[in-house]
PDB file of C-alpha atoms in Angstrom:
ATOM      1  CA  MET U   1      -1.918 150.929  68.477  1.00 50.00           C
ATOM      2  CA  THR U   2       1.372 150.312  70.118  1.00 55.00           C
ATOM      3  CA  MET U   3       2.036 147.166  68.090  1.00 57.00           C
ATOM      4  CA  ASP U   4       1.071 148.876  64.855  1.00 59.00           C
ATOM      5  CA  GLY U   5       3.370 151.716  65.699  1.00 61.00           C
ATOM      6  CA  ASP U   6       6.241 149.326  66.300  1.00 60.00           C
ATOM      7  CA  ASN U   7       5.630 147.603  63.005  1.00 58.00           C
ATOM      8  CA  MET U   8       5.595 150.888  61.151  1.00 62.00           C
ATOM      9  CA  ARG U   9       8.844 151.927  62.781  1.00 62.00           C
ATOM     10  CA  ARG U  10      10.457 148.610  61.789  1.00 61.00           C
ATOM     11  CA  GLY U  11       9.221 148.977  58.201  1.00 60.00           C
ATOM     12  CA  ASN U  12      10.575 152.499  57.974  1.00 61.00           C
ATOM     13  CA  PHE U  13      13.896 151.298  59.368  1.00 57.00           C
ATOM     14  CA  PHE U  14      14.312 148.570  56.760  1.00 55.00           C
ATOM     15  CA  ARG U  15      13.249 150.867  53.957  1.00 61.00           C
ATOM     16  CA  ARG U  16      15.813 153.436  54.991  1.00 62.00           C
ATOM     17  CA  HIS U  17      18.580 150.883  55.378  1.00 62.00           C
ATOM     18  CA  GLN U  18      17.659 148.407  52.617  1.00 66.00           C
ATOM     19  CA  TYR U  19      20.547 149.529  50.420  1.00 63.00           C
ATOM     20  CA  LYS U  20      22.967 149.137  53.262  1.00 67.00           C
ATOM     21  CA  ILE U  21      21.645 145.651  54.014  1.00 67.00           C
ATOM     22  CA  ALA U  22      21.890 144.701  50.324  1.00 68.00           C
ATOM     23  CA  ALA U  23      25.429 146.029  50.188  1.00 69.00           C
ATOM     24  CA  VAL U  24      26.363 144.004  53.273  1.00 70.00           C
ATOM     25  CA  CYS U  25      24.877 140.841  51.741  1.00 71.00           C
ATOM     26  CA  ILE U  26      26.718 141.391  48.448  1.00 76.00           C
ATOM     27  CA  ALA U  27      29.963 142.027  50.298  1.00 70.00           C
ATOM     28  CA  ALA U  28      29.469 138.840  52.303  1.00 69.00           C
ATOM     29  CA  ALA U  29      28.857 136.853  49.088  1.00 68.00           C
ATOM     30  CA  ILE U  30      31.965 138.331  47.479  1.00 72.00           C
ATOM     31  CA  LEU U  31      34.050 137.418  50.523  1.00 68.00           C
ATOM     32  CA  ALA U  32      32.641 133.883  50.476  1.00 64.00           C
ATOM     33  CA  VAL U  33      33.509 133.456  46.814  1.00 58.00           C
ATOM     34  CA  ALA U  34      36.946 134.962  47.318  1.00 58.00           C
ATOM     35  CA  GLY U  35      37.537 132.734  50.317  1.00 57.00           C
ATOM     36  CA  THR U  36      36.618 129.650  48.282  1.00 54.00           C
ATOM     37  CA  TYR U  37      39.010 130.730  45.550  1.00 50.00           C
ATOM     38  CA  MET U  38      41.788 131.356  48.083  1.00 54.00           C
ATOM     39  CA  LEU U  39      41.193 127.933  49.612  1.00 47.00           C
ATOM     40  CA  THR U  40      41.616 126.240  46.134  1.00 49.00           C
ATOM     41  CA  PRO U  41      45.312 126.545  45.189  1.00 51.00           C
ATOM     42  CA  LYS U  42      46.473 126.418  41.624  1.00 52.00           C
ATOM     43  CA  GLU U  43      48.250 123.181  42.451  1.00 48.00           C
ATOM     44  CA  THR U  44      44.877 121.534  42.980  1.00 50.00           C
ATOM     45  CA  GLU U  45      43.778 122.638  39.502  1.00 54.00           C
ATOM     46  CA  GLU U  46      47.027 121.383  37.978  1.00 56.00           C
ATOM     47  CA  THR U  47      46.996 117.985  39.764  1.00 62.00           C
ATOM     48  CA  PRO U  48      44.985 116.147  37.057  1.00 68.00           C
ATOM     49  CA  LYS U  49      47.350 117.469  34.380  1.00 66.00           C
ATOM     50  CA  ARG U  50      50.380 116.344  36.363  1.00 68.00           C
ATOM     51  CA  GLN U  51      48.887 112.903  36.974  1.00 70.00           C
ATOM     52  CA  THR U  52      48.190 112.549  33.261  1.00 74.00           C
ATOM     53  CA  ALA U  53      51.733 113.599  32.418  1.00 70.00           C
ATOM     54  CA  VAL U  54      53.174 111.087  34.923  1.00 65.00           C
ATOM     55  CA  LEU U  55      51.053 108.271  33.497  1.00 73.00           C
ATOM     56  CA  GLU U  56      52.081 109.139  29.963  1.00 75.00           C
ATOM     57  CA  GLU U  57      55.740 109.182  31.004  1.00 72.00           C
ATOM     58  CA  LYS U  58      55.376 105.764  32.685  1.00 70.00           C
ATOM     59  CA  GLU U  59      53.728 104.316  29.575  1.00 76.00           C
ATOM     60  CA  SER U  60      56.520 105.739  27.449  1.00 72.00           C
ATOM     61  CA  VAL U  61      59.158 104.169  29.706  1.00 66.00           C
ATOM     62  CA  LYS U  62      57.334 100.808  29.603  1.00 72.00           C
ATOM     63  CA  LYS U  63      57.212 100.884  25.802  1.00 76.00           C
ATOM     64  CA  GLU U  64      60.902 101.780  25.605  1.00 73.00           C
ATOM     65  CA  VAL U  65      61.875  98.976  28.010  1.00 67.00           C
ATOM     66  CA  ALA U  66      59.721  96.491  26.081  1.00 74.00           C
ATOM     67  CA  GLN U  67      61.350  97.549  22.805  1.00 75.00           C
ATOM     68  CA  GLN U  68      64.828  97.188  24.315  1.00 72.00           C
ATOM     69  CA  LYS U  69      63.968  93.684  25.595  1.00 72.00           C
ATOM     70  CA  LYS U  70      62.632  92.738  22.167  1.00 72.00           C
ATOM     71  CA  GLU U  71      65.776  93.992  20.443  1.00 72.00           C
ATOM     72  CA  LYS U  72      67.976  92.229  23.025  1.00 68.00           C
ATOM     73  CA  THR U  73      66.064  88.975  22.497  1.00 67.00           C
ATOM     74  CA  LYS U  74      66.581  89.189  18.730  1.00 63.00           C
ATOM     75  CA  LYS U  75      70.272  89.980  19.257  1.00 64.00           C
ATOM     76  CA  ASP U  76      70.661  87.044  21.668  1.00 64.00           C
ATOM     77  CA  GLU U  77      68.956  84.714  19.170  1.00 61.00           C
ATOM     78  CA  LYS U  78      71.281  85.849  16.394  1.00 57.00           C
ATOM     79  CA  THR U  79      74.289  85.410  18.693  1.00 58.00           C
ATOM     80  CA  GLU U  80      73.130  81.926  19.665  1.00 57.00           C
ATOM     81  CA  VAL U  81      72.709  80.925  16.014  1.00 47.00           C
ATOM     82  CA  ALA U  82      76.148  82.344  15.218  1.00 51.00           C
ATOM     83  CA  GLU U  83      77.738  80.434  18.113  1.00 54.00           C
ATOM     84  CA  LYS U  84      76.038  77.232  17.019  1.00 48.00           C
ATOM     85  CA  SER U  85      77.102  77.705  13.443  1.00 45.00           C
ATOM     86  CA  LYS U  86      80.746  77.986  14.575  1.00 48.00           C
ATOM     87  CA  LYS U  87      80.508  74.437  15.873  1.00 45.00           C
ATOM     88  CA  VAL U  88      79.093  73.080  12.658  1.00 41.00           C
ATOM     89  CA  SER U  89      81.501  71.405  10.316  1.00 41.00           C
ATOM     90  CA  THR U  90      81.197  72.938   6.899  1.00 40.00           C
ATOM     91  CA  ILE U  91      79.889  70.575   4.266  1.00 39.00           C
ATOM     92  CA  VAL U  92      79.662  70.724   0.504  1.00 39.00           C
ATOM     93  CA  TYR U  93      79.082  68.370  -2.339  1.00 37.00           C
ATOM     94  CA  PRO U  94      82.523  67.589  -3.755  1.00 37.00           C
ATOM     95  CA  LYS U  95      83.599  69.030  -7.050  1.00 38.00           C
ATOM     96  CA  ARG U  96      85.171  65.740  -8.034  1.00 33.00           C
ATOM     97  CA  GLU U  97      83.055  62.695  -8.755  1.00 36.00           C
ATOM     98  CA  ASP U  98      81.881  60.708  -5.768  1.00 39.00           C
ATOM     99  CA  VAL U  99      83.674  57.398  -5.449  1.00 34.00           C
ATOM    100  CA  ILE U 100      82.202  54.509  -3.507  1.00 34.00           C
ATOM    101  CA  ARG U 101      84.947  52.857  -1.547  1.00 35.00           C
ATOM    102  CA  THR U 102      84.295  49.620   0.288  1.00 32.00           C
ATOM    103  CA  SER U 103      86.316  48.356   3.219  1.00 34.00           C
ATOM    104  CA  ASP U 104      87.677  44.839   3.398  1.00 35.00           C
ATOM    105  CA  TYR U 105      85.099  44.094   6.058  1.00 32.00           C
ATOM    106  CA  ASP U 106      81.884  43.639   4.041  1.00 36.00           C
ATOM    107  CA  LEU U 107      78.842  42.412   5.916  1.00 32.00           C
ATOM    108  CA  ALA U 108      77.113  39.307   4.638  1.00 34.00           C
ATOM    109  CA  ALA U 109      73.475  40.017   3.831  1.00 34.00           C
ATOM    110  CA  THR U 110      71.634  37.121   5.437  1.00 33.00           C
ATOM    111  CA  GLN U 111      68.380  36.649   7.248  1.00 37.00           C
ATOM    112  CA  ASP U 112      70.353  36.089  10.429  1.00 43.00           C
ATOM    113  CA  GLY U 113      72.414  39.243   9.905  1.00 42.00           C
ATOM    114  CA  SER U 114      70.860  41.058  12.851  1.00 41.00           C
ATOM    115  CA  ASP U 115      71.515  38.144  15.216  1.00 42.00           C
ATOM    116  CA  ALA U 116      75.079  37.865  13.941  1.00 42.00           C
ATOM    117  CA  ALA U 117      75.604  41.551  14.535  1.00 40.00           C
ATOM    118  CA  GLN U 118      74.300  41.205  18.081  1.00 43.00           C
ATOM    119  CA  GLU U 119      76.630  38.287  18.735  1.00 43.00           C
ATOM    120  CA  GLU U 120      79.542  40.297  17.325  1.00 44.00           C
ATOM    121  CA  THR U 121      78.613  43.193  19.592  1.00 41.00           C
ATOM    122  CA  VAL U 122      78.733  40.970  22.657  1.00 37.00           C
ATOM    123  CA  GLU U 123      82.120  39.644  21.624  1.00 41.00           C
ATOM    124  CA  THR U 124      83.706  42.956  20.654  1.00 41.00           C
ATOM    125  CA  SER U 125      82.356  45.061  23.515  1.00 39.00           C
ATOM    126  CA  SER U 126      84.745  43.402  25.923  1.00 40.00           C
ATOM    127  CA  ILE U 127      87.836  43.529  23.688  1.00 42.00           C
ATOM    128  CA  GLN U 128      90.889  44.370  25.766  1.00 44.00           C
ATOM    129  CA  PRO U 129      94.259  44.224  23.960  1.00 42.00           C
ATOM    130  CA  ALA U 130      97.177  42.763  25.829  1.00 38.00           C
ATOM    131  CA  ALA U 131      98.885  46.147  25.873  1.00 42.00           C
ATOM    132  CA  THR U 132      97.026  48.998  27.546  1.00 52.00           C
ATOM    133  CA  GLY U 133      98.437  51.502  25.067  1.00 78.00           C
ATOM    134  CA  VAL U 134      97.445  51.827  21.414  1.00 89.00           C
ATOM    135  CA  HIS U 135      99.584  52.466  18.361  1.00 93.00           C
ATOM    136  CA  PHE U 136      98.469  53.977  15.059  1.00 95.00           C
ATOM    137  CA  ASN U 137     100.063  52.274  12.078  1.00 91.00           C
ATOM    138  CA  GLN U 138     100.196  54.964   9.394  1.00 89.00           C
ATOM    139  CA  GLU U 139     101.249  52.448   6.758  1.00 89.00           C
ATOM    140  CA  ALA U 140      98.237  50.245   7.468  1.00 90.00           C
ATOM    141  CA  GLY U 141      96.075  53.374   7.476  1.00 93.00           C
ATOM    142  CA  LEU U 142      92.332  53.379   8.108  1.00 96.00           C
ATOM    143  CA  LEU U 143      89.458  51.134   7.085  1.00 96.00           C
ATOM    144  CA  TRP U 144      86.374  52.794   5.655  1.00 96.00           C
ATOM    145  CA  PRO U 145      83.993  52.914   8.634  1.00 97.00           C
ATOM    146  CA  VAL U 146      80.835  52.690   6.508  1.00 96.00           C
ATOM    147  CA  ASP U 147      80.033  51.706   2.927  1.00 93.00           C
ATOM    148  CA  GLY U 148      78.876  54.713   0.938  1.00 93.00           C
ATOM    149  CA  PRO U 149      79.957  57.612  -1.261  1.00 94.00           C
ATOM    150  CA  VAL U 150      81.761  60.664   0.050  1.00 93.00           C
ATOM    151  CA  ILE U 151      79.269  63.496  -0.206  1.00 92.00           C
ATOM    152  CA  LEU U 152      81.137  66.189   1.724  1.00 90.00           C
ATOM    153  CA  ASP U 153      84.900  66.620   1.494  1.00 94.00           C
ATOM    154  CA  TYR U 154      87.389  67.560   4.174  1.00 96.00           C
ATOM    155  CA  SER U 155      88.435  71.190   3.620  1.00 93.00           C
ATOM    156  CA  MET U 156      90.425  73.324   6.037  1.00 95.00           C
ATOM    157  CA  ASP U 157      92.351  75.460   3.539  1.00 94.00           C
ATOM    158  CA  GLN U 158      89.221  77.131   2.192  1.00 94.00           C
ATOM    159  CA  THR U 159      85.557  77.363   3.088  1.00 92.00           C
ATOM    160  CA  ILE U 160      82.996  75.244   1.323  1.00 88.00           C
ATOM    161  CA  TYR U 161      79.234  75.477   1.084  1.00 89.00           C
ATOM    162  CA  PHE U 162      77.123  73.976   3.836  1.00 85.00           C
ATOM    163  CA  ALA U 163      73.835  73.295   2.074  1.00 91.00           C
ATOM    164  CA  THR U 164      71.635  72.825   5.142  1.00 89.00           C
ATOM    165  CA  LEU U 165      72.733  76.090   6.800  1.00 87.00           C
ATOM    166  CA  ASP U 166      73.187  77.853   3.472  1.00 90.00           C
ATOM    167  CA  GLN U 167      76.619  79.063   4.624  1.00 92.00           C
ATOM    168  CA  TYR U 168      80.269  78.709   3.655  1.00 93.00           C
ATOM    169  CA  LYS U 169      82.434  77.145   6.368  1.00 93.00           C
ATOM    170  CA  TYR U 170      85.537  75.045   6.920  1.00 95.00           C
ATOM    171  CA  ASN U 171      84.995  71.299   7.158  1.00 95.00           C
ATOM    172  CA  PRO U 172      87.351  69.328   9.449  1.00 96.00           C
ATOM    173  CA  ALA U 173      85.697  66.007   8.643  1.00 96.00           C
ATOM    174  CA  VAL U 174      84.655  63.788   5.756  1.00 96.00           C
ATOM    175  CA  ILE U 175      80.937  63.068   5.415  1.00 95.00           C
ATOM    176  CA  ILE U 176      80.076  59.625   4.087  1.00 96.00           C
ATOM    177  CA  SER U 177      76.546  58.894   2.957  1.00 95.00           C
ATOM    178  CA  GLY U 178      74.852  55.914   4.581  1.00 95.00           C
ATOM    179  CA  ASN U 179      71.416  54.494   5.163  1.00 96.00           C
ATOM    180  CA  VAL U 180      69.817  54.527   8.596  1.00 96.00           C
ATOM    181  CA  ASN U 181      70.788  51.330  10.470  1.00 96.00           C
ATOM    182  CA  ASP U 182      73.886  50.729   8.327  1.00 97.00           C
ATOM    183  CA  GLN U 183      76.600  49.244  10.518  1.00 97.00           C
ATOM    184  CA  VAL U 184      79.552  51.488  11.407  1.00 97.00           C
ATOM    185  CA  ARG U 185      82.943  49.850  11.946  1.00 97.00           C
ATOM    186  CA  ALA U 186      86.039  50.973  13.817  1.00 97.00           C
ATOM    187  CA  ALA U 187      88.477  52.424  11.265  1.00 97.00           C
ATOM    188  CA  ALA U 188      91.505  51.387  13.343  1.00 96.00           C
ATOM    189  CA  ASN U 189      92.511  49.866  16.652  1.00 96.00           C
ATOM    190  CA  GLY U 190      91.780  52.268  19.439  1.00 96.00           C
ATOM    191  CA  LYS U 191      90.392  53.120  22.854  1.00 97.00           C
ATOM    192  CA  ILE U 192      87.089  54.925  23.329  1.00 97.00           C
ATOM    193  CA  THR U 193      87.732  58.073  25.348  1.00 97.00           C
ATOM    194  CA  ASP U 194      84.329  59.738  25.101  1.00 97.00           C
ATOM    195  CA  ILE U 195      80.728  58.995  24.127  1.00 97.00           C
ATOM    196  CA  SER U 196      78.541  62.089  24.093  1.00 97.00           C
ATOM    197  CA  THR U 197      75.637  63.676  22.251  1.00 96.00           C
ATOM    198  CA  ASN U 198      75.371  67.123  20.691  1.00 95.00           C
ATOM    199  CA  GLU U 199      72.842  68.717  18.378  1.00 94.00           C
ATOM    200  CA  VAL U 200      75.258  68.964  15.433  1.00 94.00           C
ATOM    201  CA  THR U 201      76.594  65.405  15.072  1.00 96.00           C
ATOM    202  CA  GLY U 202      74.202  63.586  17.412  1.00 96.00           C
ATOM    203  CA  CYS U 203      75.677  60.607  19.251  1.00 97.00           C
ATOM    204  CA  THR U 204      79.442  61.041  18.849  1.00 97.00           C
ATOM    205  CA  VAL U 205      82.226  58.606  19.762  1.00 98.00           C
ATOM    206  CA  THR U 206      85.835  59.729  20.199  1.00 98.00           C
ATOM    207  CA  MET U 207      88.627  57.150  19.992  1.00 97.00           C
ATOM    208  CA  ASP U 208      92.315  57.418  20.826  1.00 97.00           C
ATOM    209  CA  LEU U 209      94.237  55.645  18.037  1.00 97.00           C
ATOM    210  CA  GLY U 210      97.635  56.242  19.605  1.00 95.00           C
ATOM    211  CA  ASP U 211     100.653  58.341  18.611  1.00 95.00           C
ATOM    212  CA  GLY U 212      98.610  61.544  18.866  1.00 95.00           C
ATOM    213  CA  TYR U 213      95.885  60.416  16.439  1.00 97.00           C
ATOM    214  CA  THR U 214      92.196  60.689  17.351  1.00 97.00           C
ATOM    215  CA  ALA U 215      89.169  59.474  15.382  1.00 98.00           C
ATOM    216  CA  ILE U 216      85.728  61.056  15.806  1.00 98.00           C
ATOM    217  CA  TYR U 217      82.560  59.283  14.647  1.00 98.00           C
ATOM    218  CA  GLY U 218      79.288  61.240  14.527  1.00 97.00           C
ATOM    219  CA  GLN U 219      75.622  60.579  13.644  1.00 97.00           C
ATOM    220  CA  LEU U 220      75.616  57.203  15.432  1.00 97.00           C
ATOM    221  CA  LYS U 221      73.076  55.247  17.434  1.00 96.00           C
ATOM    222  CA  GLU U 222      72.988  52.081  19.535  1.00 96.00           C
ATOM    223  CA  VAL U 223      76.638  52.276  20.548  1.00 96.00           C
ATOM    224  CA  PRO U 224      77.158  49.211  22.811  1.00 96.00           C
ATOM    225  CA  TYR U 225      80.260  50.498  24.618  1.00 96.00           C
ATOM    226  CA  GLU U 226      81.365  52.783  27.407  1.00 96.00           C
ATOM    227  CA  ALA U 227      84.395  55.032  27.628  1.00 96.00           C
ATOM    228  CA  GLY U 228      87.502  52.957  28.222  1.00 95.00           C
ATOM    229  CA  ALA U 229      86.609  50.095  25.866  1.00 96.00           C
ATOM    230  CA  TYR U 230      89.250  48.937  23.369  1.00 97.00           C
ATOM    231  CA  LEU U 231      88.278  47.982  19.812  1.00 96.00           C
ATOM    232  CA  GLU U 232      90.114  46.491  16.886  1.00 95.00           C
ATOM    233  CA  ALA U 233      89.778  47.694  13.303  1.00 95.00           C
ATOM    234  CA  GLY U 234      86.585  46.343  11.772  1.00 95.00           C
ATOM    235  CA  ASN U 235      84.715  45.804  15.056  1.00 97.00           C
ATOM    236  CA  SER U 236      81.133  47.034  15.087  1.00 96.00           C
ATOM    237  CA  LEU U 237      80.905  50.513  16.640  1.00 96.00           C
ATOM    238  CA  GLY U 238      77.172  51.109  16.237  1.00 97.00           C
ATOM    239  CA  PHE U 239      74.787  52.095  13.463  1.00 98.00           C
ATOM    240  CA  VAL U 240      74.045  55.113  11.261  1.00 97.00           C
ATOM    241  CA  SER U 241      71.338  57.246  12.846  1.00 97.00           C
ATOM    242  CA  GLU U 242      68.752  59.616  11.427  1.00 96.00           C
ATOM    243  CA  PRO U 243      70.474  62.902  10.469  1.00 95.00           C
ATOM    244  CA  THR U 244      70.407  65.855  12.812  1.00 95.00           C
ATOM    245  CA  LYS U 245      68.801  69.108  11.684  1.00 94.00           C
ATOM    246  CA  TYR U 246      72.234  70.330  10.558  1.00 94.00           C
ATOM    247  CA  TYR U 247      72.317  67.606   7.894  1.00 93.00           C
ATOM    248  CA  SER U 248      68.665  67.516   6.865  1.00 93.00           C
ATOM    249  CA  VAL U 249      69.487  68.369   3.233  1.00 93.00           C
ATOM    250  CA  GLU U 250      72.291  65.818   2.935  1.00 91.00           C
ATOM    251  CA  GLY U 251      70.355  63.014   4.592  1.00 92.00           C
ATOM    252  CA  SER U 252      71.626  60.205   6.808  1.00 95.00           C
ATOM    253  CA  ASN U 253      75.406  59.939   6.927  1.00 96.00           C
ATOM    254  CA  LEU U 254      78.465  59.209   9.010  1.00 97.00           C
ATOM    255  CA  TYR U 255      80.519  62.149  10.243  1.00 97.00           C
ATOM    256  CA  PHE U 256      84.150  61.007  10.437  1.00 98.00           C
ATOM    257  CA  ALA U 257      87.047  63.235  11.510  1.00 97.00           C
ATOM    258  CA  LEU U 258      90.717  62.481  12.129  1.00 97.00           C
ATOM    259  CA  GLU U 259      92.997  64.651  14.251  1.00 97.00           C
ATOM    260  CA  LYS U 260      96.745  64.631  14.909  1.00 96.00           C
ATOM    261  CA  ASP U 261      97.659  66.241  18.210  1.00 96.00           C
ATOM    262  CA  GLY U 262      94.294  68.007  18.196  1.00 95.00           C
ATOM    263  CA  VAL U 263      94.683  69.415  14.659  1.00 96.00           C
ATOM    264  CA  PRO U 264      92.306  68.165  11.929  1.00 96.00           C
ATOM    265  CA  VAL U 265      93.885  66.163   9.082  1.00 96.00           C
ATOM    266  CA  ASP U 266      92.340  64.719   5.934  1.00 96.00           C
ATOM    267  CA  PRO U 267      91.217  61.156   6.742  1.00 96.00           C
ATOM    268  CA  VAL U 268      90.864  60.284   3.052  1.00 95.00           C
ATOM    269  CA  GLU U 269      94.667  60.264   2.775  1.00 94.00           C
ATOM    270  CA  PHE U 270      94.744  57.370   5.270  1.00 95.00           C
ATOM    271  CA  PHE U 271      91.871  55.276   3.922  1.00 94.00           C
ATOM    272  CA  GLN U 272      92.880  51.958   2.353  1.00 86.00           C
TER     273      GLN U 272
END
């Protein structure tokens, strides 16, 4: 009876206070939820948005930098082409009729021509005039360095059309057509001061003719000399090479320029 009485008292207690207990439980749940909310700051909710915004900004910056590099590359390429084109001698087919002029030093066409040329090279490569200086005889003028028609005139008073580059430019040289392997001869007595190669005129030989005159031969190959060698007019200087990409339309040729005190002059006026 005592245990039953205790149980009844406990049951009556819970029935009387069940609303209070429920209220306490609800309040505890509300506090738990509120505590969870308080422990989750708004910054935590906004973090994914901020990360997304940062990533988008980085991607935008990358795209902008890539575009700037692309534009700079194009600009650099255009600048490089422009700088190269400044070095190119302007060429154009002459308005007057082409005239084939032959020097007084014709080569005999024989089966032994190649051997003869080699022997001449050996003999002329060591030519050393008695006087160390050179003198340009304006009255004697220049020999034609290669047999062929003039296809591109000297022109420094006005620009002329450069067919390969499709541009108008000044031309400080005369361009003489020639076949690959045609022999090139020294136009006058002189001393070789430089042998170099560039992409415009290929293998190029510069000769001091004396009295401020300089001759420049371009588009050569198999030049058997070194700087410092002396040659006489008519000596073999080398051979016509395949044209560089700047003369692909015109074909194989000899680039020949004449300067007086570093200023281009028309070599045709000196040719005999």
